[in-house]
Amino acid sequence: MGTLYLVRHGQASFGAADYDQLSPRGQQQALRLGQYWRERGQRFDAVLCGTLRRHEQTLVGIREGLGQPLPALALPELNEYDSQALIQAIHPMPLPHPSTPELYRQHFRLLCDALAQWMAGTISPQGMPSWQDFCAGVHGALERVRQQHGGQQVLLVSSGGPISAAMGLVLSTPAEVTIALNMRIRNSAVTEFSISPKRLMLQTFNDLAHLEGPQYADWVTHA
């Protein structure tokens, strides 16, 4: 069987004017993941990547650490949902800057509530597809892998939303579980699916083996 490695982007710039930009720590996480794979002789037969800047920057770091060119197929279907549009659909007033732990928690409480309503079809955030269409895009990417890359090693760089949607599709999880999985996926974490002719099957979830060791204790991030 082949293996699909789904990687969430490195730490982005939560709370900044432009979230879609890796932080210095996010760049380090991506580079370290590539180095970890190089140490273990990992090679990839195909690469799929979302088109957001944080996806592309994460792939750049992995390439550098791995020492391989990794030409990638860019797929907008692997892009993240618009968290600001989701929150504004249920909380139109601007939120204060998340400069304290409580404001940070408030942001994600609202996001989880908005995700649940979006999945249920209760809200239609401006500029966003329906949840069903969002999942259909992720399903299409997974089917591309299953049909075209059986027996191969495939890298997919994306975000927590598409990766948790992929988990939901493979495991048939209810909406509340998909949201919970989404909120737990860490930056640069690796989730593995085995690729068979008939289906994809979960092997590992949210793994940070590349950040094991005391020197990386403060490299584990979620946003």
PDB file of C-alpha atoms in Angstrom:
ATOM      1  CA  MET A   1       0.000   0.000   0.000  1.00  0.00           C
ATOM      2  CA  GLY A   2       0.987   3.598  -0.485  1.00  0.00           C
ATOM      3  CA  THR A   3       0.828   6.302   2.161  1.00  0.00           C
ATOM      4  CA  LEU A   4      -0.687   9.771   2.077  1.00  0.00           C
ATOM      5  CA  TYR A   5       0.981  12.216   4.464  1.00  0.00           C
ATOM      6  CA  LEU A   6      -1.328  15.134   5.305  1.00  0.00           C
ATOM      7  CA  VAL A   7       0.627  18.019   6.834  1.00  0.00           C
ATOM      8  CA  ARG A   8      -0.910  21.039   8.487  1.00  0.00           C
ATOM      9  CA  HIS A   9       1.003  24.244   7.744  1.00  0.00           C
ATOM     10  CA  GLY A  10       3.525  25.631  10.208  1.00  0.00           C
ATOM     11  CA  GLN A  11       2.522  28.266  12.735  1.00  0.00           C
ATOM     12  CA  ALA A  12       0.960  31.228  10.957  1.00  0.00           C
ATOM     13  CA  SER A  13       0.496  34.787  12.250  1.00  0.00           C
ATOM     14  CA  PHE A  14      -2.579  34.573  14.472  1.00  0.00           C
ATOM     15  CA  GLY A  15      -3.616  37.996  15.741  1.00  0.00           C
ATOM     16  CA  ALA A  16      -1.583  39.861  13.115  1.00  0.00           C
ATOM     17  CA  ALA A  17      -3.057  41.950  10.289  1.00  0.00           C
ATOM     18  CA  ASP A  18      -2.141  39.157   7.848  1.00  0.00           C
ATOM     19  CA  TYR A  19      -2.653  35.680   9.282  1.00  0.00           C
ATOM     20  CA  ASP A  20      -1.637  33.988   6.020  1.00  0.00           C
ATOM     21  CA  GLN A  21       2.091  34.213   6.660  1.00  0.00           C
ATOM     22  CA  LEU A  22       4.301  31.763   8.531  1.00  0.00           C
ATOM     23  CA  SER A  23       5.822  33.065  11.722  1.00  0.00           C
ATOM     24  CA  PRO A  24       9.538  32.479  12.314  1.00  0.00           C
ATOM     25  CA  ARG A  25       8.535  29.488  14.462  1.00  0.00           C
ATOM     26  CA  GLY A  26       6.327  28.180  11.645  1.00  0.00           C
ATOM     27  CA  GLN A  27       9.273  28.337   9.252  1.00  0.00           C
ATOM     28  CA  GLN A  28      11.387  26.391  11.731  1.00  0.00           C
ATOM     29  CA  GLN A  29       8.684  23.731  12.116  1.00  0.00           C
ATOM     30  CA  ALA A  30       8.460  23.170   8.366  1.00  0.00           C
ATOM     31  CA  LEU A  31      12.245  23.020   7.966  1.00  0.00           C
ATOM     32  CA  ARG A  32      12.533  20.594  10.874  1.00  0.00           C
ATOM     33  CA  LEU A  33       9.889  18.284   9.380  1.00  0.00           C
ATOM     34  CA  GLY A  34      11.851  18.124   6.142  1.00  0.00           C
ATOM     35  CA  GLN A  35      15.064  17.432   8.038  1.00  0.00           C
ATOM     36  CA  TYR A  36      13.363  14.663  10.009  1.00  0.00           C
ATOM     37  CA  TRP A  37      12.221  12.999   6.809  1.00  0.00           C
ATOM     38  CA  ARG A  38      15.655  13.363   5.207  1.00  0.00           C
ATOM     39  CA  GLU A  39      17.231  11.639   8.231  1.00  0.00           C
ATOM     40  CA  ARG A  40      14.913   8.685   7.583  1.00  0.00           C
ATOM     41  CA  GLY A  41      15.332   8.504   3.817  1.00  0.00           C
ATOM     42  CA  GLN A  42      11.764   9.572   3.068  1.00  0.00           C
ATOM     43  CA  ARG A  43      10.943  10.248  -0.584  1.00  0.00           C
ATOM     44  CA  PHE A  44       7.706  11.346  -2.232  1.00  0.00           C
ATOM     45  CA  ASP A  45       6.272  10.329  -5.583  1.00  0.00           C
ATOM     46  CA  ALA A  46       3.705  13.135  -5.691  1.00  0.00           C
ATOM     47  CA  VAL A  47       2.937  16.353  -3.821  1.00  0.00           C
ATOM     48  CA  LEU A  48      -0.375  18.204  -3.491  1.00  0.00           C
ATOM     49  CA  CYS A  49      -0.565  21.639  -1.880  1.00  0.00           C
ATOM     50  CA  GLY A  50      -3.178  24.271  -1.120  1.00  0.00           C
ATOM     51  CA  THR A  51      -2.684  27.675  -2.704  1.00  0.00           C
ATOM     52  CA  LEU A  52      -2.595  29.818   0.450  1.00  0.00           C
ATOM     53  CA  ARG A  53       0.688  31.526   1.250  1.00  0.00           C
ATOM     54  CA  ARG A  54       1.139  29.558   4.479  1.00  0.00           C
ATOM     55  CA  HIS A  55       0.781  26.297   2.552  1.00  0.00           C
ATOM     56  CA  GLU A  56       3.363  27.324  -0.028  1.00  0.00           C
ATOM     57  CA  GLN A  57       5.779  28.594   2.629  1.00  0.00           C
ATOM     58  CA  THR A  58       5.426  25.345   4.569  1.00  0.00           C
ATOM     59  CA  LEU A  59       6.270  23.355   1.446  1.00  0.00           C
ATOM     60  CA  VAL A  60       9.304  25.585   0.860  1.00  0.00           C
ATOM     61  CA  GLY A  61      10.581  24.726   4.343  1.00  0.00           C
ATOM     62  CA  ILE A  62       9.957  21.013   3.868  1.00  0.00           C
ATOM     63  CA  ARG A  63      11.789  21.100   0.525  1.00  0.00           C
ATOM     64  CA  GLU A  64      14.772  22.820   2.086  1.00  0.00           C
ATOM     65  CA  GLY A  65      14.969  20.406   5.012  1.00  0.00           C
ATOM     66  CA  LEU A  66      14.401  17.330   2.869  1.00  0.00           C
ATOM     67  CA  GLY A  67      16.798  18.416   0.136  1.00  0.00           C
ATOM     68  CA  GLN A  68      14.392  17.463  -2.664  1.00  0.00           C
ATOM     69  CA  PRO A  69      12.687  19.734  -5.237  1.00  0.00           C
ATOM     70  CA  LEU A  70       9.185  18.300  -4.618  1.00  0.00           C
ATOM     71  CA  PRO A  71       7.245  19.737  -7.584  1.00  0.00           C
ATOM     72  CA  ALA A  72       3.669  20.202  -6.395  1.00  0.00           C
ATOM     73  CA  LEU A  73       0.179  20.232  -7.834  1.00  0.00           C
ATOM     74  CA  ALA A  74      -1.603  23.330  -6.456  1.00  0.00           C
ATOM     75  CA  LEU A  75      -5.214  22.593  -5.471  1.00  0.00           C
ATOM     76  CA  PRO A  76      -7.511  25.373  -4.185  1.00  0.00           C
ATOM     77  CA  GLU A  77      -9.730  22.599  -2.798  1.00  0.00           C
ATOM     78  CA  LEU A  78      -7.110  22.188  -0.058  1.00  0.00           C
ATOM     79  CA  ASN A  79      -7.461  25.793   1.139  1.00  0.00           C
ATOM     80  CA  GLU A  80      -8.809  26.594   4.577  1.00  0.00           C
ATOM     81  CA  TYR A  81     -12.283  27.914   5.302  1.00  0.00           C
ATOM     82  CA  ASP A  82     -12.536  31.661   6.051  1.00  0.00           C
ATOM     83  CA  SER A  83     -12.600  31.806   9.855  1.00  0.00           C
ATOM     84  CA  GLN A  84     -13.315  35.539   9.893  1.00  0.00           C
ATOM     85  CA  ALA A  85     -16.326  35.134   7.596  1.00  0.00           C
ATOM     86  CA  LEU A  86     -17.585  32.305   9.798  1.00  0.00           C
ATOM     87  CA  ILE A  87     -17.321  34.334  12.998  1.00  0.00           C
ATOM     88  CA  GLN A  88     -18.847  37.434  11.406  1.00  0.00           C
ATOM     89  CA  ALA A  89     -21.845  35.361  10.313  1.00  0.00           C
ATOM     90  CA  ILE A  90     -22.799  34.842  13.986  1.00  0.00           C
ATOM     91  CA  HIS A  91     -21.029  37.819  15.631  1.00  0.00           C
ATOM     92  CA  PRO A  92     -21.131  40.849  13.287  1.00  0.00           C
ATOM     93  CA  MET A  93     -19.426  43.201  15.744  1.00  0.00           C
ATOM     94  CA  PRO A  94     -15.596  43.299  15.527  1.00  0.00           C
ATOM     95  CA  LEU A  95     -13.793  41.227  18.118  1.00  0.00           C
ATOM     96  CA  PRO A  96     -11.027  42.761  20.244  1.00  0.00           C
ATOM     97  CA  HIS A  97      -7.492  41.764  19.454  1.00  0.00           C
ATOM     98  CA  PRO A  98      -6.865  38.310  21.038  1.00  0.00           C
ATOM     99  CA  SER A  99      -4.123  39.623  23.291  1.00  0.00           C
ATOM    100  CA  THR A 100      -5.096  37.649  26.415  1.00  0.00           C
ATOM    101  CA  PRO A 101      -5.806  33.951  27.022  1.00  0.00           C
ATOM    102  CA  GLU A 102      -9.496  34.702  27.594  1.00  0.00           C
ATOM    103  CA  LEU A 103      -9.849  36.630  24.318  1.00  0.00           C
ATOM    104  CA  TYR A 104      -8.009  33.805  22.546  1.00  0.00           C
ATOM    105  CA  ARG A 105     -10.472  31.292  23.997  1.00  0.00           C
ATOM    106  CA  GLN A 106     -13.404  33.550  23.063  1.00  0.00           C
ATOM    107  CA  HIS A 107     -12.236  33.592  19.443  1.00  0.00           C
ATOM    108  CA  PHE A 108     -12.153  29.812  19.214  1.00  0.00           C
ATOM    109  CA  ARG A 109     -15.438  29.339  21.097  1.00  0.00           C
ATOM    110  CA  LEU A 110     -17.115  31.542  18.494  1.00  0.00           C
ATOM    111  CA  LEU A 111     -15.328  29.734  15.672  1.00  0.00           C
ATOM    112  CA  CYS A 112     -16.500  26.321  16.914  1.00  0.00           C
ATOM    113  CA  ASP A 113     -20.076  27.608  17.221  1.00  0.00           C
ATOM    114  CA  ALA A 114     -19.921  29.062  13.704  1.00  0.00           C
ATOM    115  CA  LEU A 115     -18.461  25.841  12.298  1.00  0.00           C
ATOM    116  CA  ALA A 116     -21.306  23.827  13.794  1.00  0.00           C
ATOM    117  CA  GLN A 117     -23.899  26.171  12.278  1.00  0.00           C
ATOM    118  CA  TRP A 118     -22.135  26.159   8.895  1.00  0.00           C
ATOM    119  CA  MET A 119     -22.038  22.368   8.866  1.00  0.00           C
ATOM    120  CA  ALA A 120     -25.738  22.252   9.750  1.00  0.00           C
ATOM    121  CA  GLY A 121     -26.589  24.697   6.964  1.00  0.00           C
ATOM    122  CA  THR A 122     -27.900  27.293   9.428  1.00  0.00           C
ATOM    123  CA  ILE A 123     -25.551  30.032   8.218  1.00  0.00           C
ATOM    124  CA  SER A 124     -24.041  30.886   4.837  1.00  0.00           C
ATOM    125  CA  PRO A 125     -20.867  32.908   5.539  1.00  0.00           C
ATOM    126  CA  GLN A 126     -20.127  35.554   2.939  1.00  0.00           C
ATOM    127  CA  GLY A 127     -17.875  34.376   0.114  1.00  0.00           C
ATOM    128  CA  MET A 128     -17.746  30.768   1.334  1.00  0.00           C
ATOM    129  CA  PRO A 129     -19.082  27.539  -0.173  1.00  0.00           C
ATOM    130  CA  SER A 130     -21.506  25.368   1.718  1.00  0.00           C
ATOM    131  CA  TRP A 131     -20.026  22.755   4.042  1.00  0.00           C
ATOM    132  CA  GLN A 132     -21.152  20.080   1.585  1.00  0.00           C
ATOM    133  CA  ASP A 133     -19.264  21.768  -1.265  1.00  0.00           C
ATOM    134  CA  PHE A 134     -16.196  22.298   0.940  1.00  0.00           C
ATOM    135  CA  CYS A 135     -16.169  18.567   1.757  1.00  0.00           C
ATOM    136  CA  ALA A 136     -16.740  17.692  -1.900  1.00  0.00           C
ATOM    137  CA  GLY A 137     -13.539  19.545  -2.788  1.00  0.00           C
ATOM    138  CA  VAL A 138     -11.578  17.653  -0.137  1.00  0.00           C
ATOM    139  CA  HIS A 139     -13.153  14.379  -1.280  1.00  0.00           C
ATOM    140  CA  GLY A 140     -12.076  15.121  -4.843  1.00  0.00           C
ATOM    141  CA  ALA A 141      -8.469  15.598  -3.724  1.00  0.00           C
ATOM    142  CA  LEU A 142      -8.549  12.330  -1.790  1.00  0.00           C
ATOM    143  CA  GLU A 143     -10.043  10.493  -4.755  1.00  0.00           C
ATOM    144  CA  ARG A 144      -7.276  11.870  -6.982  1.00  0.00           C
ATOM    145  CA  VAL A 145      -4.740  10.343  -4.614  1.00  0.00           C
ATOM    146  CA  ARG A 146      -6.568   7.010  -4.387  1.00  0.00           C
ATOM    147  CA  GLN A 147      -7.068   6.651  -8.125  1.00  0.00           C
ATOM    148  CA  GLN A 148      -3.748   8.036  -9.408  1.00  0.00           C
ATOM    149  CA  HIS A 149      -1.217   7.253  -6.681  1.00  0.00           C
ATOM    150  CA  GLY A 150      -1.914   3.755  -5.389  1.00  0.00           C
ATOM    151  CA  GLY A 151       1.240   2.215  -3.933  1.00  0.00           C
ATOM    152  CA  GLN A 152       3.020   5.589  -3.842  1.00  0.00           C
ATOM    153  CA  GLN A 153       4.237   8.000  -1.175  1.00  0.00           C
ATOM    154  CA  VAL A 154       2.198  11.207  -1.408  1.00  0.00           C
ATOM    155  CA  LEU A 155       2.622  14.483   0.481  1.00  0.00           C
ATOM    156  CA  LEU A 156      -0.349  16.820   0.955  1.00  0.00           C
ATOM    157  CA  VAL A 157       0.120  20.255   2.570  1.00  0.00           C
ATOM    158  CA  SER A 158      -3.034  21.969   3.767  1.00  0.00           C
ATOM    159  CA  SER A 159      -4.817  23.351   6.850  1.00  0.00           C
ATOM    160  CA  GLY A 160      -6.744  22.039   9.832  1.00  0.00           C
ATOM    161  CA  GLY A 161     -10.149  22.412   8.191  1.00  0.00           C
ATOM    162  CA  PRO A 162      -9.484  20.294   5.089  1.00  0.00           C
ATOM    163  CA  ILE A 163      -7.472  17.740   7.083  1.00  0.00           C
ATOM    164  CA  SER A 164     -10.242  17.328   9.666  1.00  0.00           C
ATOM    165  CA  ALA A 165     -12.775  17.125   6.820  1.00  0.00           C
ATOM    166  CA  ALA A 166     -10.640  14.345   5.309  1.00  0.00           C
ATOM    167  CA  MET A 167     -10.672  12.587   8.681  1.00  0.00           C
ATOM    168  CA  GLY A 168     -14.444  12.943   8.800  1.00  0.00           C
ATOM    169  CA  LEU A 169     -14.813  11.485   5.327  1.00  0.00           C
ATOM    170  CA  VAL A 170     -12.549   8.516   6.038  1.00  0.00           C
ATOM    171  CA  LEU A 171     -13.968   7.779   9.511  1.00  0.00           C
ATOM    172  CA  SER A 172     -17.569   8.981   8.945  1.00  0.00           C
ATOM    173  CA  THR A 173     -17.421  11.191  12.033  1.00  0.00           C
ATOM    174  CA  PRO A 174     -20.347  13.395  13.081  1.00  0.00           C
ATOM    175  CA  ALA A 175     -19.956  17.170  12.818  1.00  0.00           C
ATOM    176  CA  GLU A 176     -19.083  17.734  16.474  1.00  0.00           C
ATOM    177  CA  VAL A 177     -16.253  15.200  16.277  1.00  0.00           C
ATOM    178  CA  THR A 178     -14.925  16.737  13.060  1.00  0.00           C
ATOM    179  CA  ILE A 179     -14.827  20.147  14.782  1.00  0.00           C
ATOM    180  CA  ALA A 180     -13.044  18.662  17.804  1.00  0.00           C
ATOM    181  CA  LEU A 181     -10.443  17.046  15.554  1.00  0.00           C
ATOM    182  CA  ASN A 182      -9.989  20.347  13.712  1.00  0.00           C
ATOM    183  CA  MET A 183      -9.238  22.201  16.941  1.00  0.00           C
ATOM    184  CA  ARG A 184      -6.606  19.653  17.982  1.00  0.00           C
ATOM    185  CA  ILE A 185      -4.454  19.526  14.855  1.00  0.00           C
ATOM    186  CA  ARG A 186      -1.102  21.098  15.656  1.00  0.00           C
ATOM    187  CA  ASN A 187       1.124  23.127  13.362  1.00  0.00           C
ATOM    188  CA  SER A 188       3.298  20.946  11.081  1.00  0.00           C
ATOM    189  CA  ALA A 189       1.609  17.810  12.470  1.00  0.00           C
ATOM    190  CA  VAL A 190       1.450  14.770  10.189  1.00  0.00           C
ATOM    191  CA  THR A 191      -1.626  12.597   9.681  1.00  0.00           C
ATOM    192  CA  GLU A 192      -1.148   9.417   7.628  1.00  0.00           C
ATOM    193  CA  PHE A 193      -3.649   7.517   5.499  1.00  0.00           C
ATOM    194  CA  SER A 194      -2.816   4.225   3.832  1.00  0.00           C
ATOM    195  CA  ILE A 195      -3.823   4.152   0.160  1.00  0.00           C
ATOM    196  CA  SER A 196      -5.572   1.064  -1.178  1.00  0.00           C
ATOM    197  CA  PRO A 197      -7.438   0.633  -4.484  1.00  0.00           C
ATOM    198  CA  LYS A 198     -10.789   0.754  -2.693  1.00  0.00           C
ATOM    199  CA  ARG A 199     -10.331   3.248   0.136  1.00  0.00           C
ATOM    200  CA  LEU A 200      -8.091   5.388   2.307  1.00  0.00           C
ATOM    201  CA  MET A 201      -7.559   4.215   5.890  1.00  0.00           C
ATOM    202  CA  LEU A 202      -6.226   6.103   8.905  1.00  0.00           C
ATOM    203  CA  GLN A 203      -2.781   5.124  10.172  1.00  0.00           C
ATOM    204  CA  THR A 204      -1.727   8.035  12.405  1.00  0.00           C
ATOM    205  CA  PHE A 205      -3.236  11.356  13.475  1.00  0.00           C
ATOM    206  CA  ASN A 206      -1.668  14.679  14.489  1.00  0.00           C
ATOM    207  CA  ASP A 207       1.840  13.270  14.883  1.00  0.00           C
ATOM    208  CA  LEU A 208       4.805  15.470  15.850  1.00  0.00           C
ATOM    209  CA  ALA A 209       7.594  12.903  15.899  1.00  0.00           C
ATOM    210  CA  HIS A 210       9.857  15.490  14.249  1.00  0.00           C
ATOM    211  CA  LEU A 211       9.525  17.725  17.325  1.00  0.00           C
ATOM    212  CA  GLU A 212      10.323  15.118  19.943  1.00  0.00           C
ATOM    213  CA  GLY A 213      13.065  16.033  22.378  1.00  0.00           C
ATOM    214  CA  PRO A 214      13.542  18.750  24.990  1.00  0.00           C
ATOM    215  CA  GLN A 215      15.102  21.141  22.459  1.00  0.00           C
ATOM    216  CA  TYR A 216      11.724  21.346  20.686  1.00  0.00           C
ATOM    217  CA  ALA A 217       9.520  21.630  23.775  1.00  0.00           C
ATOM    218  CA  ASP A 218       8.395  25.160  22.941  1.00  0.00           C
ATOM    219  CA  TRP A 219       7.955  24.460  19.198  1.00  0.00           C
ATOM    220  CA  VAL A 220       4.517  22.841  19.612  1.00  0.00           C
ATOM    221  CA  THR A 221       1.820  25.322  18.554  1.00  0.00           C
ATOM    222  CA  HIS A 222      -1.817  25.255  17.462  1.00  0.00           C
ATOM    223  CA  ALA A 223      -2.566  28.475  15.515  1.00  0.00           C
TER     224      ALA A 223
END
